[in-house]
Amino acid sequence: MGNTVTEIWNFGNLDIGGNIGSHPDLELSYRYTCDSAYNNCKYKEVYDFMQTYGLVRWTCYILQANGTYQQQSQSIFNNVTSGGAPQPYFPCGLPQ
């Protein structure tokens, strides 16, 4: 993975839609496969954690030739449903 850079940012409140509303947010930015000066990191992942709910968004970027990051993938977890925690599902049986 090479050299890595990890940063934590607080941008105030985050509202990513869904039914969870706006809450205080911490963003964990993780860049890896960096050069020896910890620059030009090929990959960047951003994890958004929202107070009360934990992880609400994950975004993956790849560094482009022009020095900017282009989004490759994103997962958003912004809907709360009733019924409690989901039941684990082990299609191949429980681990032994």
mmCIF file of C-alpha atoms in Angstrom, residues 13-70:
data_model
loop_
_atom_site.group_PDB
_atom_site.id
_atom_site.type_symbol
_atom_site.label_atom_id
_atom_site.label_comp_id
_atom_site.label_asym_id
_atom_site.label_seq_id
_atom_site.Cartn_x
_atom_site.Cartn_y
_atom_site.Cartn_z
ATOM 1 C CA ASN A 13 -23.433 19.246 10.282
ATOM 2 C CA LEU A 14 -23.962 16.843 7.392
ATOM 3 C CA ASP A 15 -27.230 16.148 5.591
ATOM 4 C CA ILE A 16 -27.004 13.330 3.027
ATOM 5 C CA GLY A 17 -30.726 12.906 2.470
ATOM 6 C CA GLY A 18 -32.755 9.902 3.462
ATOM 7 C CA ASN A 19 -34.633 9.995 6.729
ATOM 8 C CA ILE A 20 -31.802 10.602 9.188
ATOM 9 C CA GLY A 21 -31.713 14.413 8.925
ATOM 10 C CA SER A 22 -28.770 16.683 9.654
ATOM 11 C CA HIS A 23 -26.285 15.792 12.414
ATOM 12 C CA PRO A 24 -22.694 16.575 13.425
ATOM 13 C CA ASP A 25 -20.220 14.843 11.114
ATOM 14 C CA LEU A 26 -16.616 13.685 11.209
ATOM 15 C CA GLU A 27 -14.888 12.860 7.935
ATOM 16 C CA LEU A 28 -11.995 10.395 7.888
ATOM 17 C CA SER A 29 -9.871 10.851 4.759
ATOM 18 C CA TYR A 30 -7.461 7.998 4.007
ATOM 19 C CA ARG A 31 -5.003 8.327 1.113
ATOM 20 C CA TYR A 32 -2.652 5.502 0.164
ATOM 21 C CA THR A 33 -0.066 4.409 -2.397
ATOM 22 C CA CYS A 34 1.686 7.770 -1.892
ATOM 23 C CA ASP A 35 5.199 8.732 -2.967
ATOM 24 C CA SER A 36 8.074 9.079 -0.467
ATOM 25 C CA ALA A 37 7.055 12.698 0.275
ATOM 26 C CA TYR A 38 3.491 11.543 1.116
ATOM 27 C CA ASN A 39 2.140 13.315 -1.984
ATOM 28 C CA ASN A 40 0.623 12.027 -5.208
ATOM 29 C CA CYS A 41 -1.381 9.362 -3.417
ATOM 30 C CA LYS A 42 -3.012 7.165 -6.043
ATOM 31 C CA TYR A 43 -6.093 6.282 -3.991
ATOM 32 C CA LYS A 44 -8.294 8.190 -1.558
ATOM 33 C CA GLU A 45 -11.158 6.858 0.541
ATOM 34 C CA VAL A 46 -13.451 9.110 2.558
ATOM 35 C CA TYR A 47 -15.576 7.804 5.430
ATOM 36 C CA ASP A 48 -18.310 10.081 6.820
ATOM 37 C CA PHE A 49 -19.393 9.339 10.389
ATOM 38 C CA MET A 50 -22.505 11.010 11.741
ATOM 39 C CA GLN A 51 -23.276 11.447 15.433
ATOM 40 C CA THR A 52 -25.964 8.969 16.522
ATOM 41 C CA TYR A 53 -25.638 6.791 13.380
ATOM 42 C CA GLY A 54 -21.945 6.053 12.814
ATOM 43 C CA LEU A 55 -20.803 5.408 9.231
ATOM 44 C CA VAL A 56 -23.243 7.003 6.784
ATOM 45 C CA ARG A 57 -21.173 7.345 3.599
ATOM 46 C CA TRP A 58 -18.064 5.835 1.978
ATOM 47 C CA THR A 59 -16.520 7.322 -1.166
ATOM 48 C CA CYS A 60 -13.552 6.046 -3.197
ATOM 49 C CA TYR A 61 -11.442 8.221 -5.521
ATOM 50 C CA ILE A 62 -8.490 7.695 -7.889
ATOM 51 C CA LEU A 63 -5.884 10.375 -8.583
ATOM 52 C CA GLN A 64 -5.977 11.648 -12.169
ATOM 53 C CA ALA A 65 -3.043 12.881 -14.291
ATOM 54 C CA ASN A 66 -4.139 16.501 -13.721
ATOM 55 C CA GLY A 67 -3.717 16.116 -9.930
ATOM 56 C CA THR A 68 -7.409 15.939 -9.007
ATOM 57 C CA TYR A 69 -9.286 13.004 -7.548
ATOM 58 C CA GLN A 70 -12.120 11.465 -9.564
#
